[in-house]
PDB file of C-alpha atoms in Angstrom:
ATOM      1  CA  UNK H   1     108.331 135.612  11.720  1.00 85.00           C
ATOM      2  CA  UNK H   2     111.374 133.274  12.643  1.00 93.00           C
ATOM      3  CA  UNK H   3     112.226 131.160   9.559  1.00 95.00           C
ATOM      4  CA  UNK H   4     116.040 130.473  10.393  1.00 98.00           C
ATOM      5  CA  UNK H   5     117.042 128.362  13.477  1.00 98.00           C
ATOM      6  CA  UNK H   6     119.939 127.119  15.084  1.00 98.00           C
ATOM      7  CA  UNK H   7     119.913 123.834  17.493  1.00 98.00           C
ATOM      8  CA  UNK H   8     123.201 122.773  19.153  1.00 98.00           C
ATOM      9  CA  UNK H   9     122.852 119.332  21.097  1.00 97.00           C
ATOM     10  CA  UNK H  10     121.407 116.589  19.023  1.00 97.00           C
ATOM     11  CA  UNK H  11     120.793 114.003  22.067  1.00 93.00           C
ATOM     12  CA  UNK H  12     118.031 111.771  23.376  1.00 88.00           C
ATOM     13  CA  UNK H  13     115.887 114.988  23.317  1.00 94.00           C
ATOM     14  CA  UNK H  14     117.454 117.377  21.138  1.00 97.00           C
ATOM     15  CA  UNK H  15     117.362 114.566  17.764  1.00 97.00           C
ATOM     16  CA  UNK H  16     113.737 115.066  18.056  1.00 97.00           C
ATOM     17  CA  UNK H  17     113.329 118.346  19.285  1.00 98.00           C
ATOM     18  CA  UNK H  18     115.378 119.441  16.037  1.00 98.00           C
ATOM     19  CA  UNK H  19     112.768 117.371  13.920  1.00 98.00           C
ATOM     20  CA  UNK H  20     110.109 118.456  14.714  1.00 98.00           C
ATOM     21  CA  UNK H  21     111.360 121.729  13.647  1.00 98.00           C
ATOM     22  CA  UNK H  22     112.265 120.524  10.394  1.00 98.00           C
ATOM     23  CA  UNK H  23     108.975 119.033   9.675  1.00 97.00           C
ATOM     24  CA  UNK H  24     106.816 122.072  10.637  1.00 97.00           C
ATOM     25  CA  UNK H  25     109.091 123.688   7.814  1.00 97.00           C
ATOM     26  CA  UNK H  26     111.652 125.784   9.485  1.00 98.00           C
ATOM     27  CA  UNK H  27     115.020 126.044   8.118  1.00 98.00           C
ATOM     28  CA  UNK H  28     117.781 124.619  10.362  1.00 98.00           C
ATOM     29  CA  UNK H  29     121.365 124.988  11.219  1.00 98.00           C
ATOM     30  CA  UNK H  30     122.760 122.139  13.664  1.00 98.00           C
ATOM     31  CA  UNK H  31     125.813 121.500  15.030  1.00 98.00           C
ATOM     32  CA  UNK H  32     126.909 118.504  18.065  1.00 97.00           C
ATOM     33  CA  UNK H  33     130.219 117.577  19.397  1.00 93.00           C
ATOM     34  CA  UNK H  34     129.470 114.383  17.409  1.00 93.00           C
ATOM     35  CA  UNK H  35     128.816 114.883  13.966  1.00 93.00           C
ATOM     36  CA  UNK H  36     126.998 111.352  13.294  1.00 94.00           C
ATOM     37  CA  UNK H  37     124.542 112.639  15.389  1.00 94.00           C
ATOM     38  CA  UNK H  38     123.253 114.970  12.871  1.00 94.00           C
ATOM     39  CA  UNK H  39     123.532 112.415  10.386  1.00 96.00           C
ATOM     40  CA  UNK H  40     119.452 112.036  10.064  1.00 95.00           C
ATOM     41  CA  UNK H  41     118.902 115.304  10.498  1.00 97.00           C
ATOM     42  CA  UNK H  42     120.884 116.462   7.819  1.00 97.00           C
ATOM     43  CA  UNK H  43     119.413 113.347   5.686  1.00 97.00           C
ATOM     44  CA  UNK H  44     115.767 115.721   6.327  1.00 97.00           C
ATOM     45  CA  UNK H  45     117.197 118.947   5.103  1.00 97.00           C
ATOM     46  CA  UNK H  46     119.055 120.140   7.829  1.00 98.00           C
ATOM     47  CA  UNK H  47     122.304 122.417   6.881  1.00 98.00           C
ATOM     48  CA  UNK H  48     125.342 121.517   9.361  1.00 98.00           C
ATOM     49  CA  UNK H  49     127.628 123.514  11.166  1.00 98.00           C
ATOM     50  CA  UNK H  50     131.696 122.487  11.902  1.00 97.00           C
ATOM     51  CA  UNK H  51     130.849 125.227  15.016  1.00 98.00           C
ATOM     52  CA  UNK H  52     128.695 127.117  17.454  1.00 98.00           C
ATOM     53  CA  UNK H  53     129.453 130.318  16.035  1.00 98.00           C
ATOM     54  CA  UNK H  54     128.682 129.253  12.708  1.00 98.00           C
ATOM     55  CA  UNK H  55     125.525 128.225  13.895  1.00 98.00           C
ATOM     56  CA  UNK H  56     124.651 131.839  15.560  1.00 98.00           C
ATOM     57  CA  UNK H  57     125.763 133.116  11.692  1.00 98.00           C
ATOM     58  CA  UNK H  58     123.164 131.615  10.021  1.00 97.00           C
ATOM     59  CA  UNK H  59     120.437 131.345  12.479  1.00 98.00           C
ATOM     60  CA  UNK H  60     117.694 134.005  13.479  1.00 97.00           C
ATOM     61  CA  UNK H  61     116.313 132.320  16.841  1.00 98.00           C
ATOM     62  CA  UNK H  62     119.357 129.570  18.034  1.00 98.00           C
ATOM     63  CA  UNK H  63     118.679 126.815  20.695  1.00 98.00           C
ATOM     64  CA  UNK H  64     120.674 124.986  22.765  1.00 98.00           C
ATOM     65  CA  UNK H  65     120.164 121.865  24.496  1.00 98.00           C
ATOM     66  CA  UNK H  66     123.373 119.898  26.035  1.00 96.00           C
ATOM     67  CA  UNK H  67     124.490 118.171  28.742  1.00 92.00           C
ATOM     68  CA  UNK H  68     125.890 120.020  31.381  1.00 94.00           C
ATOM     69  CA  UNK H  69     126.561 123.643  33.350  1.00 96.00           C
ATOM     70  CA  UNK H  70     130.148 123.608  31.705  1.00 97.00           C
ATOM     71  CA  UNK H  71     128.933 122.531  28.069  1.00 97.00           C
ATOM     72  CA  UNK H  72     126.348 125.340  28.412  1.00 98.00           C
ATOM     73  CA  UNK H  73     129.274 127.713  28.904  1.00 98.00           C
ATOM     74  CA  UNK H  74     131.938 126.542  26.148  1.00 98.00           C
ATOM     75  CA  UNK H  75     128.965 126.576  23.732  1.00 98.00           C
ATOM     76  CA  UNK H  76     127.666 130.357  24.333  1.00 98.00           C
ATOM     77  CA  UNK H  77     131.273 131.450  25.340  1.00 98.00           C
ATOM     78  CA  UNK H  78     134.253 129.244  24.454  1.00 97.00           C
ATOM     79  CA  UNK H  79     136.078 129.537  21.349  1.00 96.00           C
ATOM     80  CA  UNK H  80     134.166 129.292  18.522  1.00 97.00           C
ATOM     81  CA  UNK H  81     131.155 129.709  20.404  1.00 98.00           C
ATOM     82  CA  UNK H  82     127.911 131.437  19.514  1.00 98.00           C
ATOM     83  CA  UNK H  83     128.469 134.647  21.094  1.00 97.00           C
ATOM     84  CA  UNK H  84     131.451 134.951  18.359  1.00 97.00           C
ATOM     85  CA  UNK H  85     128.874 134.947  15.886  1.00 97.00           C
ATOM     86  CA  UNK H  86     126.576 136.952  17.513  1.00 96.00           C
ATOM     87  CA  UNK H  87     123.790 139.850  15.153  1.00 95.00           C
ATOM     88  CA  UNK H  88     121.902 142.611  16.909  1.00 95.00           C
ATOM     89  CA  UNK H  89     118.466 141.455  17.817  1.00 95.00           C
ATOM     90  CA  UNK H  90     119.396 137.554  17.528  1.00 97.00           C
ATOM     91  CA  UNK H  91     117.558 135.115  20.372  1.00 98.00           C
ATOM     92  CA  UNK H  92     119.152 132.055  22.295  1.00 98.00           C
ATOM     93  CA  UNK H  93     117.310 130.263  24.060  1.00 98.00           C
ATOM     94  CA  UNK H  94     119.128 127.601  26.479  1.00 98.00           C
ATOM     95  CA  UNK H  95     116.787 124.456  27.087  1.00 98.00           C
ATOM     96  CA  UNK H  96     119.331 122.646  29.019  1.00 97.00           C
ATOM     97  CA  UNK H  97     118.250 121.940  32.431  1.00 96.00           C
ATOM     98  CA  UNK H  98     121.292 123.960  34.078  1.00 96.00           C
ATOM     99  CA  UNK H  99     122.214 126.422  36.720  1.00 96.00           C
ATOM    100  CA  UNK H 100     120.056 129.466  36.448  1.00 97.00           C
ATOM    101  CA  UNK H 101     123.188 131.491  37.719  1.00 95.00           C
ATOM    102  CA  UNK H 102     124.821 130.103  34.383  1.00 97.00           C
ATOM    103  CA  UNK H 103     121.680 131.385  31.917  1.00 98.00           C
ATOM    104  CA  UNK H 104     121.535 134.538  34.109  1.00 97.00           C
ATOM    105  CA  UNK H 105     125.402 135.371  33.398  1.00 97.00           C
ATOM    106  CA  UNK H 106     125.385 134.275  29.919  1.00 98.00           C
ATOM    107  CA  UNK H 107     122.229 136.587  28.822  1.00 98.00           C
ATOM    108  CA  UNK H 108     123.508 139.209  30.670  1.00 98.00           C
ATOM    109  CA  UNK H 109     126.780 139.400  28.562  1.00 97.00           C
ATOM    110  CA  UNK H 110     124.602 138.583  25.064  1.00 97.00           C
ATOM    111  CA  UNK H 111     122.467 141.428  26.206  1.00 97.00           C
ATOM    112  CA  UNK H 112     125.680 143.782  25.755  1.00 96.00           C
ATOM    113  CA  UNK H 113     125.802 142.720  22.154  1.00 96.00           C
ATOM    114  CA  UNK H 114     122.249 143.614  22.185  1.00 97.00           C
ATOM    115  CA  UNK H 115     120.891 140.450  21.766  1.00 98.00           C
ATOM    116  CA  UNK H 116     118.256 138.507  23.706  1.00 98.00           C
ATOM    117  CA  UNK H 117     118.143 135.498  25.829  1.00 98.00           C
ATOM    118  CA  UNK H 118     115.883 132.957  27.336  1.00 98.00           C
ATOM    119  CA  UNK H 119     116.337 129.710  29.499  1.00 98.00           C
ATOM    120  CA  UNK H 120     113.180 126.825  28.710  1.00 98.00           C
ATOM    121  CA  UNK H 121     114.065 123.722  29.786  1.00 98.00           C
ATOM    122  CA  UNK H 122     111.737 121.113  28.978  1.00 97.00           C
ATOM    123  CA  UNK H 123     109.783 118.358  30.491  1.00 94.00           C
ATOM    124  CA  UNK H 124     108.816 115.219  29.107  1.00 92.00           C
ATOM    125  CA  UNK H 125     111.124 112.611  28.290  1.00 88.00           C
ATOM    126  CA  UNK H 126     112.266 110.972  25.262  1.00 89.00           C
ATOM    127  CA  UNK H 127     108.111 110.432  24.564  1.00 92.00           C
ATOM    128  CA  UNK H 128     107.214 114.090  24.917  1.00 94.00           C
ATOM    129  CA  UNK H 129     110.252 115.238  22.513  1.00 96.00           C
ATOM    130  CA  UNK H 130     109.293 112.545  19.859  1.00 96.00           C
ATOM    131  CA  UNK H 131     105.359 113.303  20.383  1.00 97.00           C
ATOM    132  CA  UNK H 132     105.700 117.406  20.593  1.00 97.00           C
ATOM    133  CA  UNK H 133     104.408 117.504  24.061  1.00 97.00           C
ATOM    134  CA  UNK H 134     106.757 118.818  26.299  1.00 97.00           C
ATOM    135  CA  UNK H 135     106.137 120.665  28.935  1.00 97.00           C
ATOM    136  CA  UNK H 136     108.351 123.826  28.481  1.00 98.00           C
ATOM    137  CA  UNK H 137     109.650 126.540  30.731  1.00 98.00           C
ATOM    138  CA  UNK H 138     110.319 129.768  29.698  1.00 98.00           C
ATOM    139  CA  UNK H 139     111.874 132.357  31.325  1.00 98.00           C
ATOM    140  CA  UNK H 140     112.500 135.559  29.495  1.00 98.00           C
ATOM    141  CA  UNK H 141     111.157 139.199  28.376  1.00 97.00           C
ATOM    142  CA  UNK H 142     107.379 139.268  27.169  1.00 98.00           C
ATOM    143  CA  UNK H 143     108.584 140.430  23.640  1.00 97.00           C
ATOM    144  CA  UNK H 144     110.714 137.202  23.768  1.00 98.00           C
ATOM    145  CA  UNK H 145     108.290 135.216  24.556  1.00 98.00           C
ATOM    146  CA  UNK H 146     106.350 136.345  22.101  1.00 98.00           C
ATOM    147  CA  UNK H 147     108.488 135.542  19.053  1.00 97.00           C
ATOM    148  CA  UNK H 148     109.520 132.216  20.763  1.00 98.00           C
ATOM    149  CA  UNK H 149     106.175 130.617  21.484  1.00 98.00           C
ATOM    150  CA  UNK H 150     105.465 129.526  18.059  1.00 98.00           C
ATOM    151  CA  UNK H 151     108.531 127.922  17.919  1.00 98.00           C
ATOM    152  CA  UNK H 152     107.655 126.088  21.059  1.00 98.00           C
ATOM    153  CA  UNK H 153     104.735 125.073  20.111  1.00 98.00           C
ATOM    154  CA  UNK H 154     105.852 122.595  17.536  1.00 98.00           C
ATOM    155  CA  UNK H 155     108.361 121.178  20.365  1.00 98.00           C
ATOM    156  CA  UNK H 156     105.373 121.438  23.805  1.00 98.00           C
ATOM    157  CA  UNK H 157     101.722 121.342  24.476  1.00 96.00           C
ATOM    158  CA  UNK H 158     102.309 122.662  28.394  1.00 96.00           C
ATOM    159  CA  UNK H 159     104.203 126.331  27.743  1.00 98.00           C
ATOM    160  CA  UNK H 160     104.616 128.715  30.202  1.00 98.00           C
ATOM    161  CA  UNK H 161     106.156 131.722  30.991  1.00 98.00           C
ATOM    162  CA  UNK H 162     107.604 131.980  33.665  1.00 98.00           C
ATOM    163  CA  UNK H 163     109.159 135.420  34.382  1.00 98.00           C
ATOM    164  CA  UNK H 164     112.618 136.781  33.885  1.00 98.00           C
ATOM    165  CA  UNK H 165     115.390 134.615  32.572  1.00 98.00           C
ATOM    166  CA  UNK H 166     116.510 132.099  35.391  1.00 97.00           C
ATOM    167  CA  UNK H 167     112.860 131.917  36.689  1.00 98.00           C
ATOM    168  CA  UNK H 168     112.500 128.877  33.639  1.00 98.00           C
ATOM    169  CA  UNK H 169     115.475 126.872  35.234  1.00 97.00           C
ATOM    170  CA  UNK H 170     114.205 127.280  39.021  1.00 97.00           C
ATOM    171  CA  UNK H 171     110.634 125.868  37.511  1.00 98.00           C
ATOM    172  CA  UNK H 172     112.932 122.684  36.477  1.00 97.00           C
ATOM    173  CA  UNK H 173     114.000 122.677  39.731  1.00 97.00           C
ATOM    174  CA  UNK H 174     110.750 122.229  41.107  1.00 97.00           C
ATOM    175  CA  UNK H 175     109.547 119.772  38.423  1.00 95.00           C
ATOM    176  CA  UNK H 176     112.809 117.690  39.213  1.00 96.00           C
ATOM    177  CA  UNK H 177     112.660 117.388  42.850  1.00 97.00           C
ATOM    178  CA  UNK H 178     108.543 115.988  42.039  1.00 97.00           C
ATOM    179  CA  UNK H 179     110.240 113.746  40.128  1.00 96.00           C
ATOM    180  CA  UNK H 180     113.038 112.279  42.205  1.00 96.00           C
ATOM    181  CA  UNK H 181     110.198 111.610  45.073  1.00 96.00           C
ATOM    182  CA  UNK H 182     107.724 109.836  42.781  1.00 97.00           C
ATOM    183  CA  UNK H 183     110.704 107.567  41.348  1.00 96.00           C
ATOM    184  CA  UNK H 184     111.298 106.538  44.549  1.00 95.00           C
ATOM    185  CA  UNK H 185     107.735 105.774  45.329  1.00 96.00           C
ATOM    186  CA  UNK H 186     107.129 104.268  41.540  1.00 97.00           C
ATOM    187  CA  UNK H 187     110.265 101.988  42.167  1.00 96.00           C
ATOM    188  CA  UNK H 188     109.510 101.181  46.043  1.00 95.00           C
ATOM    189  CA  UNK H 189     106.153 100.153  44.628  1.00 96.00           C
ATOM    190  CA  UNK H 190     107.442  97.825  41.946  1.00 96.00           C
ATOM    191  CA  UNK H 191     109.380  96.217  44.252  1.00 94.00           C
ATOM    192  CA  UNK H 192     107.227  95.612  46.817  1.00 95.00           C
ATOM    193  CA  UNK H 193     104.541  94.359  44.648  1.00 95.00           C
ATOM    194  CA  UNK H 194     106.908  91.650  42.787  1.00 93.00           C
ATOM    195  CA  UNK H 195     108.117  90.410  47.061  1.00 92.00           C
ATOM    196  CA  UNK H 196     104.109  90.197  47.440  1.00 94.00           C
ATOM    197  CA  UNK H 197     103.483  88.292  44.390  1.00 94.00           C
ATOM    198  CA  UNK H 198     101.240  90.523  42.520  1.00 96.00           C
ATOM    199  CA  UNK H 199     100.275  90.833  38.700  1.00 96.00           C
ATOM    200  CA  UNK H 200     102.507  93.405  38.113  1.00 96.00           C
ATOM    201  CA  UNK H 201     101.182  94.768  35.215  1.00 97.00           C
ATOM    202  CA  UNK H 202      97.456  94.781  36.891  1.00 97.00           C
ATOM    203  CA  UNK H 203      98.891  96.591  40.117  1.00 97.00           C
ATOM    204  CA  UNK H 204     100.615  99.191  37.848  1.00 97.00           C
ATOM    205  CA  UNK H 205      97.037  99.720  36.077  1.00 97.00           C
ATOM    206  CA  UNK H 206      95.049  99.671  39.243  1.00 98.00           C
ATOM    207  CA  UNK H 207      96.836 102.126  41.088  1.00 98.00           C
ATOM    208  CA  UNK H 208      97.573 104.686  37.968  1.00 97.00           C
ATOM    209  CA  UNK H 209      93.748 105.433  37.928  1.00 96.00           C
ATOM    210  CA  UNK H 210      93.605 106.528  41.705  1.00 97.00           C
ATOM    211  CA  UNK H 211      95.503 108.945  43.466  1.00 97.00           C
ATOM    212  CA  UNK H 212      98.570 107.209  42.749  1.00 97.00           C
ATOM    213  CA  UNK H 213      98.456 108.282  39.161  1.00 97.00           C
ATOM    214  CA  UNK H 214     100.930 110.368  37.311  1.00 96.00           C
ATOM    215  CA  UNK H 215     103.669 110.010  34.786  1.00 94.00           C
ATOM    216  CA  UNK H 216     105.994 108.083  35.527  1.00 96.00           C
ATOM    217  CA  UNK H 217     103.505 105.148  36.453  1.00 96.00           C
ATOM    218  CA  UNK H 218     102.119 105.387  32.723  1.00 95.00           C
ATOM    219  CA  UNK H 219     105.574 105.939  30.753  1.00 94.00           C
ATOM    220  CA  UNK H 220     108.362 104.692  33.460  1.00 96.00           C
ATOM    221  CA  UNK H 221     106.606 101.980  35.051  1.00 96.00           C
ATOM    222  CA  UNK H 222     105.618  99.587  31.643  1.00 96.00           C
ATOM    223  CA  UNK H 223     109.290  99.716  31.269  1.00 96.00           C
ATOM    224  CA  UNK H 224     110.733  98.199  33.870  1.00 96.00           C
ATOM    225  CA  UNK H 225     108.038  95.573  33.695  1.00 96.00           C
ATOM    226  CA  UNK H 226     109.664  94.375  30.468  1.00 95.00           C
ATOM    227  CA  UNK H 227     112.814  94.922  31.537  1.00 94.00           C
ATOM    228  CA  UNK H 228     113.857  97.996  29.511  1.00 96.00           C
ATOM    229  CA  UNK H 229     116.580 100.431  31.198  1.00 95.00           C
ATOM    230  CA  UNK H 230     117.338 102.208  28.156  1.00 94.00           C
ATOM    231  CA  UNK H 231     117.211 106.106  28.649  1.00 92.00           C
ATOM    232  CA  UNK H 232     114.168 108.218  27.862  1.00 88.00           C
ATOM    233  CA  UNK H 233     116.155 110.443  30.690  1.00 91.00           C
ATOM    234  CA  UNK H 234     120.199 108.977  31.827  1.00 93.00           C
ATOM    235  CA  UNK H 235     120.590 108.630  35.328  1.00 96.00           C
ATOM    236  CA  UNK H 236     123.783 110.851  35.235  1.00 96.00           C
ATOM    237  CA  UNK H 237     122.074 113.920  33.968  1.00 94.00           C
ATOM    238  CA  UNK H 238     119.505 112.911  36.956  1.00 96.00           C
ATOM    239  CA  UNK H 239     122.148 113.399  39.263  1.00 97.00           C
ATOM    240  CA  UNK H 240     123.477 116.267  37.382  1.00 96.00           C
ATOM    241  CA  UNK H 241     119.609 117.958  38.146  1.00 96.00           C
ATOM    242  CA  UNK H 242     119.829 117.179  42.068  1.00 97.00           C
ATOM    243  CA  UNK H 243     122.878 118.447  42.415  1.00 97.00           C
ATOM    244  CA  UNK H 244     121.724 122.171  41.004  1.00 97.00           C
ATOM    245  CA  UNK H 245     118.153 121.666  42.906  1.00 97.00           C
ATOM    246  CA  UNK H 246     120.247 120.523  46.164  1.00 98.00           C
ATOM    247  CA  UNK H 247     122.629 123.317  45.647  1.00 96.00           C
ATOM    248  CA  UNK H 248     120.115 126.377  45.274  1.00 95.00           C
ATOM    249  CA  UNK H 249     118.256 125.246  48.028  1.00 96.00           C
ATOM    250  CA  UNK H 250     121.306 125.416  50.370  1.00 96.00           C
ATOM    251  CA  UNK H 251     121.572 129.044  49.287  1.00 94.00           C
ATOM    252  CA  UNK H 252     118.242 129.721  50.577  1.00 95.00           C
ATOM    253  CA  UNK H 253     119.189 127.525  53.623  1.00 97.00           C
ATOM    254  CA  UNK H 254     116.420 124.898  52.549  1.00 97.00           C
ATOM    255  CA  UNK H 255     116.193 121.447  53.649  1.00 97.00           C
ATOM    256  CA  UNK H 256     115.206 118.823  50.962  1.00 97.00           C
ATOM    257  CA  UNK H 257     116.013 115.652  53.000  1.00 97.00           C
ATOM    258  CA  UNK H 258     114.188 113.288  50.452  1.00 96.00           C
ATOM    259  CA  UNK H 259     115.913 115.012  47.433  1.00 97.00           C
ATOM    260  CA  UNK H 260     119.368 114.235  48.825  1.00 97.00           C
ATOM    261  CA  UNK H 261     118.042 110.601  49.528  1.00 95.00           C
ATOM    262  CA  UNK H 262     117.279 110.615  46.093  1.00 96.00           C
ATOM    263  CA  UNK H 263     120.269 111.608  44.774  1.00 97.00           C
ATOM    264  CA  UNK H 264     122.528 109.281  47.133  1.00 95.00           C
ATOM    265  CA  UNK H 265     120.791 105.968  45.679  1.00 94.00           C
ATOM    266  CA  UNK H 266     121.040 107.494  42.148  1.00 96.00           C
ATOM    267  CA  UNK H 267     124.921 108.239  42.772  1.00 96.00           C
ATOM    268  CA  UNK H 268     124.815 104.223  43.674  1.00 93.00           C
ATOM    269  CA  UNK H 269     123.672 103.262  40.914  1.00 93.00           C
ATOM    270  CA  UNK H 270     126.020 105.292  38.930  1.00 95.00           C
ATOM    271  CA  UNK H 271     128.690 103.495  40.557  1.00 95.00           C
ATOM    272  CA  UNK H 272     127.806 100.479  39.620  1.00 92.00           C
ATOM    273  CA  UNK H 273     128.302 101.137  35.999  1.00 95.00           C
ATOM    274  CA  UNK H 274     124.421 102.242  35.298  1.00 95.00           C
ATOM    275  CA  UNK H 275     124.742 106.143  34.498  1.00 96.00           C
ATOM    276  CA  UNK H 276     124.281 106.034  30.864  1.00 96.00           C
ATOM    277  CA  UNK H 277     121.002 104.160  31.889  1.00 96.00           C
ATOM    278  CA  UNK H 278     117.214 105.803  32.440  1.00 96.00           C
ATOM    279  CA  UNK H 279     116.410 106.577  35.678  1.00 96.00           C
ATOM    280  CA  UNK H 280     113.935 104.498  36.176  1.00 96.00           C
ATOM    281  CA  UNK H 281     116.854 101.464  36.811  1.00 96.00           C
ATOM    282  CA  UNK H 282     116.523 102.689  40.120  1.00 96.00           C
ATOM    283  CA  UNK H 283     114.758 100.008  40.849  1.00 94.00           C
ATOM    284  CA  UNK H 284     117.749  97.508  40.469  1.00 90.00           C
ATOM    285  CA  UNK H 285     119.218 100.048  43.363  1.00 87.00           C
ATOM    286  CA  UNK H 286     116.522  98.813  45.484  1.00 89.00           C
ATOM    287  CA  UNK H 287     116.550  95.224  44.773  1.00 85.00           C
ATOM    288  CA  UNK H 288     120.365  95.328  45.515  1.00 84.00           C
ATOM    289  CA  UNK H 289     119.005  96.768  49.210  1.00 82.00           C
ATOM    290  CA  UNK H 290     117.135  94.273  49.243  1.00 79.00           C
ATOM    291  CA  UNK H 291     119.685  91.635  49.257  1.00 75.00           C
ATOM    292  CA  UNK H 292     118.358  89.658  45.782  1.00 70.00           C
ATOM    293  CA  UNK H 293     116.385  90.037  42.806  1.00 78.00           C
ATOM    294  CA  UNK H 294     113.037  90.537  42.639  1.00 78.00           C
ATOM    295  CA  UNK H 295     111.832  91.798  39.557  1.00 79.00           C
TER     296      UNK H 295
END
């Protein structure tokens, strides 16, 4: 039974990823670029590390959540990082949403130092990390899995595996490119509501409880409606996520013309200062198309 863990990445989702994990009573071992962000964590119990590797020391089962393809790298393989620090029989498990060429390489070269790997990004939001009910994942070897699930069961509700490593980060993929089409059609509806003079906050009820319902109607939607851009999910790791979903499907020569789309209003947004912002400001995108302000 895993009693030690490592988390490295103490953002939005990781903070209360790593929380949860304190409160069901495992031992942790963080470590973030920015110390301060451990700050609470360490106020709960939580034992910090000045590095990666000194993370992978202590730790039985070490996760990693951060921002981007190259952060995923310097963590498991720059200087300092965790494969410095690497036991025999140790697990990492990556639940960045990243390249699955990137997971693939790094558990390949862990798996020469005989230990394991697995790649479980996560779906869910700021709300499903606070609440424990992300959707998670996992791609990895059943025994993996096995020792793992536990673990993610005080982080998800939705867990599934998925196949070998890389298969959990082409399941983001997926889950991503749902996502990019309903925020355009949550955001097109908004907008085109407020033009037509509608209760809002009626219209956004109405239409959640037909076919129209799904997430981000119930968690994105309120939001906007009082005005709140603040990041459950930034817009610039949004963009980050099209770009790997737009990229694997040109290696299989695969069109996703509404995906680009997508990503081409988000990368507008982003340029006008709003990256650090959740993605559902996209709706400010479309009131700028619009030519004035509407909600």
């Amino acid at each position: 039974m895993v009693k030690k863990i490592g988390f490295i990445g103490l953002g939005v989702m990781g903070a209360s990823m790593a929380s949860r994990l304190i409160e069901a009573g495992y031992e942790l071992y963080v470590y973030n670029r920015t110390r301060s962000k451990g700050d609470a964590l360490i106020g709960k119990g939580a034992h910090w590390c000045d590095t990666p590797r000194a993370v992978a020391e202590n730790a039985e089962v070490v996760i990693t959540i951060v921002g981007y393809p190259k952060d995923v790298e310097e963590v498991y393989l720059g200087k300092d990082g965790l494969i410095e620090g690497i036991r025999k029989g140790q697990i990492f498990c990556d639940m960045t949403t990243t390249k699955p060429s990137v997971d693939i390489m790094i558990a390949e070269k862990l798996r020469e130092r005989g230990a394991d790997m697995a790649d479980a990004p996560v779906s869910g939001g700021d709300t499903g990390a606070r609440n424990g009910t992300l959707s998670i994942m996992a791609g990895c070897r059943d025994e993996v899995f096995d020792t793992l699930l536990p673990v993610f069961q005080v982080m998800g509700k939705n867990i599934t595996h998925m196949g070998d490593v890389g298969s959990g980060q082409h399941t983001k993929m997926a889950n991503q490119i749902v996502i990019a089409g309903t925020m355009c059609g949550v955001s097109e509806a908004l907008v085109y509501g407020a033009k037509a003079g509608l209760d809002l906050e009626k219209m956004v009820q109405t239409i959640s409880k037909g076919a129209a319902g799904c997430w981000t109607l119930d968690n994105l939607a309120p939001r906007v409606l009082k005005g709140d851009y603040e990041p459950g999910f930034m817009v610039d790791h949004f963009i980050k996520d099209m770009g790997i979903a737009l990229e694997e499907a040109e290696k299989m020569e695969l069109p996703l013309p509404s995906l680009a789309l997508t990503r081409q209003l988000y990368l507008a947004i982003k340029a006008e200062g709003n990256g650090k912002k959740g993605t559902q400001v996209l709706v400010k995108a479309l009131e700028a198309l619009s030519g004035k302000e509407i909600l």
